Amino acid sequence: MNSSNDHELRINAALGKIIRNFNFLELNLGLSIRCLENPKNVEQSHPMLARTGFDKKLDKFKILVENLGVIKDKEEFDNWCQDAEEARRYRNYYVHGTWDYLPLIKDKPLGFHLPPWRKETLRGESIIRMSIDELESDAQKIEDANKNLMKLRNKYRV
């Protein structure tokens, strides 16, 4: 297999990892919300969860955690919330953006850009060039946000 094919496999794997891990992050966030909001009848939360985007789910989770006082380490929780917000920004950028792969540009062969009606940025830019390693690092950040939510869920039983 040539280098270009190897690179494209890495790119596709990283993009898939971004989507898969963000979906798990949103699922686990929803499971925590329904457990905290309606512990005796978790299905009562389903209509709200079905119509609510990630940012509103995150806001709801923050309110529930604060009101119920279930997470004792505020700094740990605040750090995770920042990671979750960053994961959402990455996911939105990569899902709504288009990208090109220019293998002749060795150091940063990937270009990502958003349609002009989207307002998201990544690293403060709406159009960026990056290496495959940087894309894989962004994918890892989303996976880490989900893993850290799972640690919180296990530690505090939420």
PDB file of N, CA and C in Angstrom, residues 53-108:
ATOM      1  N   GLY A  53     -30.251  19.558  21.811  1.00  0.00           N
ATOM      2  CA  GLY A  53     -28.892  19.412  21.305  1.00  0.00           C
ATOM      3  C   GLY A  53     -27.881  19.259  22.431  1.00  0.00           C
ATOM      4  N   PHE A  54     -26.662  18.981  22.053  1.00  0.00           N
ATOM      5  CA  PHE A  54     -25.613  18.710  23.033  1.00  0.00           C
ATOM      6  C   PHE A  54     -25.404  19.868  23.997  1.00  0.00           C
ATOM      7  N   ASP A  55     -25.367  21.097  23.495  1.00  0.00           N
ATOM      8  CA  ASP A  55     -25.091  22.231  24.371  1.00  0.00           C
ATOM      9  C   ASP A  55     -26.155  22.387  25.450  1.00  0.00           C
ATOM     10  N   LYS A  56     -27.407  22.157  25.101  1.00  0.00           N
ATOM     11  CA  LYS A  56     -28.493  22.247  26.092  1.00  0.00           C
ATOM     12  C   LYS A  56     -28.445  21.064  27.069  1.00  0.00           C
ATOM     13  N   LYS A  57     -28.049  19.902  26.566  1.00  0.00           N
ATOM     14  CA  LYS A  57     -27.884  18.743  27.460  1.00  0.00           C
ATOM     15  C   LYS A  57     -26.775  19.030  28.473  1.00  0.00           C
ATOM     16  N   LEU A  58     -25.686  19.614  28.000  1.00  0.00           N
ATOM     17  CA  LEU A  58     -24.573  19.931  28.892  1.00  0.00           C
ATOM     18  C   LEU A  58     -25.017  20.949  29.938  1.00  0.00           C
ATOM     19  N   ASP A  59     -25.770  21.968  29.520  1.00  0.00           N
ATOM     20  CA  ASP A  59     -26.293  22.948  30.474  1.00  0.00           C
ATOM     21  C   ASP A  59     -27.186  22.270  31.510  1.00  0.00           C
ATOM     22  N   LYS A  60     -28.056  21.383  31.058  1.00  0.00           N
ATOM     23  CA  LYS A  60     -28.965  20.659  31.963  1.00  0.00           C
ATOM     24  C   LYS A  60     -28.163  19.821  32.961  1.00  0.00           C
ATOM     25  N   PHE A  61     -27.143  19.130  32.471  1.00  0.00           N
ATOM     26  CA  PHE A  61     -26.303  18.301  33.335  1.00  0.00           C
ATOM     27  C   PHE A  61     -25.614  19.159  34.392  1.00  0.00           C
ATOM     28  N   LYS A  62     -25.086  20.307  33.998  1.00  0.00           N
ATOM     29  CA  LYS A  62     -24.428  21.208  34.953  1.00  0.00           C
ATOM     30  C   LYS A  62     -25.397  21.640  36.047  1.00  0.00           C
ATOM     31  N   ILE A  63     -26.618  22.004  35.649  1.00  0.00           N
ATOM     32  CA  ILE A  63     -27.626  22.443  36.620  1.00  0.00           C
ATOM     33  C   ILE A  63     -27.979  21.315  37.582  1.00  0.00           C
ATOM     34  N   LEU A  64     -28.199  20.122  37.036  1.00  0.00           N
ATOM     35  CA  LEU A  64     -28.548  18.982  37.890  1.00  0.00           C
ATOM     36  C   LEU A  64     -27.416  18.664  38.873  1.00  0.00           C
ATOM     37  N   VAL A  65     -26.188  18.635  38.381  1.00  0.00           N
ATOM     38  CA  VAL A  65     -25.044  18.324  39.244  1.00  0.00           C
ATOM     39  C   VAL A  65     -24.914  19.372  40.347  1.00  0.00           C
ATOM     40  N   GLU A  66     -25.075  20.639  39.977  1.00  0.00           N
ATOM     41  CA  GLU A  66     -24.952  21.705  40.972  1.00  0.00           C
ATOM     42  C   GLU A  66     -26.088  21.648  41.986  1.00  0.00           C
ATOM     43  N   ASN A  67     -27.320  21.513  41.502  1.00  0.00           N
ATOM     44  CA  ASN A  67     -28.483  21.496  42.406  1.00  0.00           C
ATOM     45  C   ASN A  67     -28.487  20.290  43.336  1.00  0.00           C
ATOM     46  N   LEU A  68     -28.051  19.145  42.828  1.00  0.00           N
ATOM     47  CA  LEU A  68     -28.063  17.923  43.637  1.00  0.00           C
ATOM     48  C   LEU A  68     -26.785  17.732  44.447  1.00  0.00           C
ATOM     49  N   GLY A  69     -25.731  18.487  44.105  1.00  0.00           N
ATOM     50  CA  GLY A  69     -24.469  18.385  44.838  1.00  0.00           C
ATOM     51  C   GLY A  69     -23.816  17.022  44.760  1.00  0.00           C
ATOM     52  N   VAL A  70     -23.959  16.349  43.622  1.00  0.00           N
ATOM     53  CA  VAL A  70     -23.473  14.971  43.529  1.00  0.00           C
ATOM     54  C   VAL A  70     -21.983  14.865  43.213  1.00  0.00           C
ATOM     55  N   ILE A  71     -21.391  15.879  42.617  1.00  0.00           N
ATOM     56  CA  ILE A  71     -19.964  15.830  42.305  1.00  0.00           C
ATOM     57  C   ILE A  71     -19.251  16.773  43.261  1.00  0.00           C
ATOM     58  N   LYS A  72     -18.399  16.191  44.075  1.00  0.00           N
ATOM     59  CA  LYS A  72     -17.751  16.940  45.151  1.00  0.00           C
ATOM     60  C   LYS A  72     -16.548  17.747  44.682  1.00  0.00           C
ATOM     61  N   ASP A  73     -15.857  17.291  43.659  1.00  0.00           N
ATOM     62  CA  ASP A  73     -14.661  17.977  43.176  1.00  0.00           C
ATOM     63  C   ASP A  73     -15.053  18.919  42.039  1.00  0.00           C
ATOM     64  N   LYS A  74     -15.323  20.183  42.398  1.00  0.00           N
ATOM     65  CA  LYS A  74     -15.800  21.166  41.422  1.00  0.00           C
ATOM     66  C   LYS A  74     -14.768  21.406  40.325  1.00  0.00           C
ATOM     67  N   GLU A  75     -13.501  21.448  40.676  1.00  0.00           N
ATOM     68  CA  GLU A  75     -12.465  21.685  39.670  1.00  0.00           C
ATOM     69  C   GLU A  75     -12.424  20.549  38.644  1.00  0.00           C
ATOM     70  N   GLU A  76     -12.514  19.328  39.120  1.00  0.00           N
ATOM     71  CA  GLU A  76     -12.537  18.173  38.218  1.00  0.00           C
ATOM     72  C   GLU A  76     -13.733  18.271  37.272  1.00  0.00           C
ATOM     73  N   PHE A  77     -14.898  18.631  37.805  1.00  0.00           N
ATOM     74  CA  PHE A  77     -16.106  18.749  36.994  1.00  0.00           C
ATOM     75  C   PHE A  77     -15.990  19.911  36.005  1.00  0.00           C
ATOM     76  N   ASP A  78     -15.509  21.049  36.462  1.00  0.00           N
ATOM     77  CA  ASP A  78     -15.354  22.209  35.569  1.00  0.00           C
ATOM     78  C   ASP A  78     -14.378  21.913  34.440  1.00  0.00           C
ATOM     79  N   ASN A  79     -13.298  21.209  34.753  1.00  0.00           N
ATOM     80  CA  ASN A  79     -12.334  20.836  33.706  1.00  0.00           C
ATOM     81  C   ASN A  79     -12.987  19.916  32.683  1.00  0.00           C
ATOM     82  N   TRP A  80     -13.789  18.957  33.162  1.00  0.00           N
ATOM     83  CA  TRP A  80     -14.473  18.079  32.221  1.00  0.00           C
ATOM     84  C   TRP A  80     -15.458  18.875  31.359  1.00  0.00           C
ATOM     85  N   CYS A  81     -16.186  19.809  31.958  1.00  0.00           N
ATOM     86  CA  CYS A  81     -17.139  20.623  31.191  1.00  0.00           C
ATOM     87  C   CYS A  81     -16.431  21.393  30.080  1.00  0.00           C
ATOM     88  N   GLN A  82     -15.266  21.930  30.368  1.00  0.00           N
ATOM     89  CA  GLN A  82     -14.487  22.629  29.336  1.00  0.00           C
ATOM     90  C   GLN A  82     -14.081  21.659  28.226  1.00  0.00           C
ATOM     91  N   ASP A  83     -13.662  20.459  28.606  1.00  0.00           N
ATOM     92  CA  ASP A  83     -13.292  19.450  27.602  1.00  0.00           C
ATOM     93  C   ASP A  83     -14.496  19.051  26.752  1.00  0.00           C
ATOM     94  N   ALA A  84     -15.666  18.929  27.381  1.00  0.00           N
ATOM     95  CA  ALA A  84     -16.876  18.560  26.648  1.00  0.00           C
ATOM     96  C   ALA A  84     -17.273  19.655  25.666  1.00  0.00           C
ATOM     97  N   GLU A  85     -17.161  20.909  26.086  1.00  0.00           N
ATOM     98  CA  GLU A  85     -17.465  22.022  25.182  1.00  0.00           C
ATOM     99  C   GLU A  85     -16.480  22.053  24.015  1.00  0.00           C
ATOM    100  N   GLU A  86     -15.216  21.783  24.300  1.00  0.00           N
ATOM    101  CA  GLU A  86     -14.216  21.727  23.238  1.00  0.00           C
ATOM    102  C   GLU A  86     -14.512  20.567  22.285  1.00  0.00           C
ATOM    103  N   ALA A  87     -14.916  19.428  22.826  1.00  0.00           N
ATOM    104  CA  ALA A  87     -15.262  18.273  21.993  1.00  0.00           C
ATOM    105  C   ALA A  87     -16.418  18.619  21.057  1.00  0.00           C
ATOM    106  N   ARG A  88     -17.411  19.353  21.562  1.00  0.00           N
ATOM    107  CA  ARG A  88     -18.540  19.772  20.718  1.00  0.00           C
ATOM    108  C   ARG A  88     -18.066  20.684  19.583  1.00  0.00           C
ATOM    109  N   ARG A  89     -17.178  21.610  19.907  1.00  0.00           N
ATOM    110  CA  ARG A  89     -16.652  22.508  18.860  1.00  0.00           C
ATOM    111  C   ARG A  89     -15.912  21.718  17.787  1.00  0.00           C
ATOM    112  N   TYR A  90     -15.060  20.782  18.214  1.00  0.00           N
ATOM    113  CA  TYR A  90     -14.333  19.951  17.243  1.00  0.00           C
ATOM    114  C   TYR A  90     -15.306  19.152  16.384  1.00  0.00           C
ATOM    115  N   ARG A  91     -16.250  18.503  17.040  1.00  0.00           N
ATOM    116  CA  ARG A  91     -17.217  17.688  16.308  1.00  0.00           C
ATOM    117  C   ARG A  91     -17.972  18.531  15.289  1.00  0.00           C
ATOM    118  N   ASN A  92     -18.466  19.692  15.702  1.00  0.00           N
ATOM    119  CA  ASN A  92     -19.208  20.556  14.780  1.00  0.00           C
ATOM    120  C   ASN A  92     -18.340  20.984  13.607  1.00  0.00           C
ATOM    121  N   TYR A  93     -17.109  21.342  13.899  1.00  0.00           N
ATOM    122  CA  TYR A  93     -16.213  21.799  12.837  1.00  0.00           C
ATOM    123  C   TYR A  93     -15.991  20.690  11.808  1.00  0.00           C
ATOM    124  N   TYR A  94     -15.695  19.505  12.272  1.00  0.00           N
ATOM    125  CA  TYR A  94     -15.389  18.414  11.346  1.00  0.00           C
ATOM    126  C   TYR A  94     -16.634  17.860  10.657  1.00  0.00           C
ATOM    127  N   VAL A  95     -17.777  17.860  11.336  1.00  0.00           N
ATOM    128  CA  VAL A  95     -18.997  17.333  10.729  1.00  0.00           C
ATOM    129  C   VAL A  95     -19.562  18.305   9.697  1.00  0.00           C
ATOM    130  N   HIS A  96     -19.533  19.586   9.996  1.00  0.00           N
ATOM    131  CA  HIS A  96     -20.142  20.566   9.102  1.00  0.00           C
ATOM    132  C   HIS A  96     -19.168  21.133   8.073  1.00  0.00           C
ATOM    133  N   GLY A  97     -17.897  20.869   8.263  1.00  0.00           N
ATOM    134  CA  GLY A  97     -16.898  21.374   7.339  1.00  0.00           C
ATOM    135  C   GLY A  97     -16.640  20.428   6.180  1.00  0.00           C
ATOM    136  N   THR A  98     -15.931  20.932   5.221  1.00  0.00           N
ATOM    137  CA  THR A  98     -15.447  20.085   4.136  1.00  0.00           C
ATOM    138  C   THR A  98     -13.927  20.088   4.228  1.00  0.00           C
ATOM    139  N   TRP A  99     -13.340  19.077   3.661  1.00  0.00           N
ATOM    140  CA  TRP A  99     -11.896  18.985   3.780  1.00  0.00           C
ATOM    141  C   TRP A  99     -11.291  18.513   2.479  1.00  0.00           C
ATOM    142  N   ASP A 100     -10.019  18.838   2.340  1.00  0.00           N
ATOM    143  CA  ASP A 100      -9.272  18.334   1.188  1.00  0.00           C
ATOM    144  C   ASP A 100      -7.960  17.756   1.687  1.00  0.00           C
ATOM    145  N   TYR A 101      -7.475  16.836   0.914  1.00  0.00           N
ATOM    146  CA  TYR A 101      -6.206  16.182   1.214  1.00  0.00           C
ATOM    147  C   TYR A 101      -5.281  16.455   0.044  1.00  0.00           C
ATOM    148  N   LEU A 102      -4.208  17.159   0.335  1.00  0.00           N
ATOM    149  CA  LEU A 102      -3.224  17.514  -0.681  1.00  0.00           C
ATOM    150  C   LEU A 102      -1.892  16.852  -0.318  1.00  0.00           C
ATOM    151  N   PRO A 103      -1.672  15.619  -0.793  1.00  0.00           N
ATOM    152  CA  PRO A 103      -0.506  14.852  -0.351  1.00  0.00           C
ATOM    153  C   PRO A 103       0.837  15.479  -0.721  1.00  0.00           C
ATOM    154  N   LEU A 104       0.856  16.392  -1.670  1.00  0.00           N
ATOM    155  CA  LEU A 104       2.120  17.035  -2.032  1.00  0.00           C
ATOM    156  C   LEU A 104       2.561  18.074  -0.997  1.00  0.00           C
ATOM    157  N   ILE A 105       1.641  18.495  -0.158  1.00  0.00           N
ATOM    158  CA  ILE A 105       1.992  19.397   0.944  1.00  0.00           C
ATOM    159  C   ILE A 105       2.314  18.501   2.133  1.00  0.00           C
ATOM    160  N   LYS A 106       3.566  18.255   2.342  1.00  0.00           N
ATOM    161  CA  LYS A 106       4.002  17.222   3.295  1.00  0.00           C
ATOM    162  C   LYS A 106       3.683  17.529   4.759  1.00  0.00           C
ATOM    163  N   ASP A 107       3.929  18.763   5.215  1.00  0.00           N
ATOM    164  CA  ASP A 107       3.783  19.029   6.645  1.00  0.00           C
ATOM    165  C   ASP A 107       2.334  19.216   7.084  1.00  0.00           C
ATOM    166  N   LYS A 108       1.487  19.801   6.254  1.00  0.00           N
ATOM    167  CA  LYS A 108       0.076  20.024   6.612  1.00  0.00           C
ATOM    168  C   LYS A 108      -0.797  19.749   5.385  1.00  0.00           C
TER     169      LYS A 108
END
